[in-house]
Amino acid sequence: MRICFVTGGDLDFYGERQADYRADVVCFSFMALGEVSYEKELKGETSLFEDVALLSKEGQNVVVCGCYSDSRGLRRKSVVVADRGRILGVSDMVNRLDSSDFRPGAGVKIFDTQAGKLGIIVAEDLYFPQVMETISLCGADTAVCIFEELNESLEQVLVRAHAYLYGVPVCLCAHGYAEAADVAGRLAFASPENLCVYEMAREQEYHIVETRRRGFFLHKKNGL
């Protein structure tokens, strides 16, 4: 799967260079769309989601784009996903940190696309292992994290650890940086370029893991 990361530009920036950076999946950081008001989108005053859909139609690919969504004053960090001209949905960050201005959304989402099943990690949800565990258990082929600005090497460590522990390759697109980790926990790709492309191999490896633990006691009937 060929993935293009747009770490320093908006939709038009990529659109003008699309012929040279063809990809199955195109990932944009939060700066690409900025603020998106659902009310204005529904009234037709803005068409930001439509622009994402049109870009995916032009490239006949999948577009994954971060934004700050506003639903009647409730602001969330979100990621919109479009596939070949159709908006598949919007995934919100499900964990709120301390007194952040951004509200939590509901539910981790996996989108079934032409490029495979993409599990979406929104911003600081990367810090919560249960999000990645859910993506793995639900059968995602790839985890895509759209982040803001990286905090030194912390996010790189988490991307590698999540890919190794949960057996799903992880890609991260942030402002000014992109990276990817394979299921062996290796940093397979990293770049500070505004536009960069990575060829990701699909990796699905399963193992039997047995543990002993207390609990789950069942009463037997008739001594059976």
mmCIF file of C-alpha atoms in Angstrom, residues 121 125-143 157-170 181-185 203-207 209:
data_model
loop_
_atom_site.group_PDB
_atom_site.id
_atom_site.type_symbol
_atom_site.label_atom_id
_atom_site.label_comp_id
_atom_site.label_asym_id
_atom_site.label_seq_id
_atom_site.Cartn_x
_atom_site.Cartn_y
_atom_site.Cartn_z
ATOM 1 C CA ILE A 121 -6.132 7.138 16.037
ATOM 2 C CA ASP A 125 -5.575 8.890 21.718
ATOM 3 C CA LEU A 126 -2.132 7.567 20.780
ATOM 4 C CA TYR A 127 -1.293 7.768 24.496
ATOM 5 C CA PHE A 128 -4.045 5.272 25.397
ATOM 6 C CA PRO A 129 -3.132 1.633 24.594
ATOM 7 C CA GLN A 130 -6.779 0.508 24.723
ATOM 8 C CA VAL A 131 -7.449 2.499 21.552
ATOM 9 C CA MET A 132 -4.793 0.578 19.633
ATOM 10 C CA GLU A 133 -5.904 -2.675 21.234
ATOM 11 C CA THR A 134 -9.453 -2.069 19.994
ATOM 12 C CA ILE A 135 -8.198 -1.351 16.483
ATOM 13 C CA SER A 136 -6.234 -4.608 16.512
ATOM 14 C CA LEU A 137 -9.057 -6.743 17.932
ATOM 15 C CA CYS A 138 -11.488 -5.377 15.340
ATOM 16 C CA GLY A 139 -9.295 -6.551 12.482
ATOM 17 C CA ALA A 140 -7.735 -3.387 11.095
ATOM 18 C CA ASP A 141 -5.023 -3.853 8.472
ATOM 19 C CA THR A 142 -3.341 -0.541 9.285
ATOM 20 C CA ALA A 143 -3.584 2.054 12.052
ATOM 21 C CA VAL A 157 8.319 5.198 20.881
ATOM 22 C CA LEU A 158 4.553 4.699 21.193
ATOM 23 C CA VAL A 159 4.078 4.110 17.469
ATOM 24 C CA ARG A 160 6.741 1.392 17.502
ATOM 25 C CA ALA A 161 5.449 -0.177 20.721
ATOM 26 C CA HIS A 162 1.824 -0.257 19.536
ATOM 27 C CA ALA A 163 2.763 -1.822 16.201
ATOM 28 C CA TYR A 164 4.776 -4.528 17.974
ATOM 29 C CA LEU A 165 2.363 -5.274 20.825
ATOM 30 C CA TYR A 166 -0.815 -5.328 18.767
ATOM 31 C CA GLY A 167 0.471 -6.664 15.450
ATOM 32 C CA VAL A 168 -0.786 -3.814 13.248
ATOM 33 C CA PRO A 169 1.474 -1.452 11.251
ATOM 34 C CA VAL A 170 1.102 2.142 12.451
ATOM 35 C CA ALA A 181 6.407 1.385 12.248
ATOM 36 C CA ASP A 182 6.100 -2.275 11.260
ATOM 37 C CA VAL A 183 4.844 -5.172 13.384
ATOM 38 C CA ALA A 184 8.406 -6.001 14.452
ATOM 39 C CA GLY A 185 8.506 -2.660 16.263
ATOM 40 C CA GLU A 203 1.503 -7.674 7.638
ATOM 41 C CA GLN A 204 -0.853 -10.068 9.383
ATOM 42 C CA GLU A 205 0.739 -12.518 11.759
ATOM 43 C CA TYR A 206 -1.158 -14.418 14.446
ATOM 44 C CA HIS A 207 0.085 -16.303 17.494
ATOM 45 C CA VAL A 209 -1.052 -16.737 23.614
#
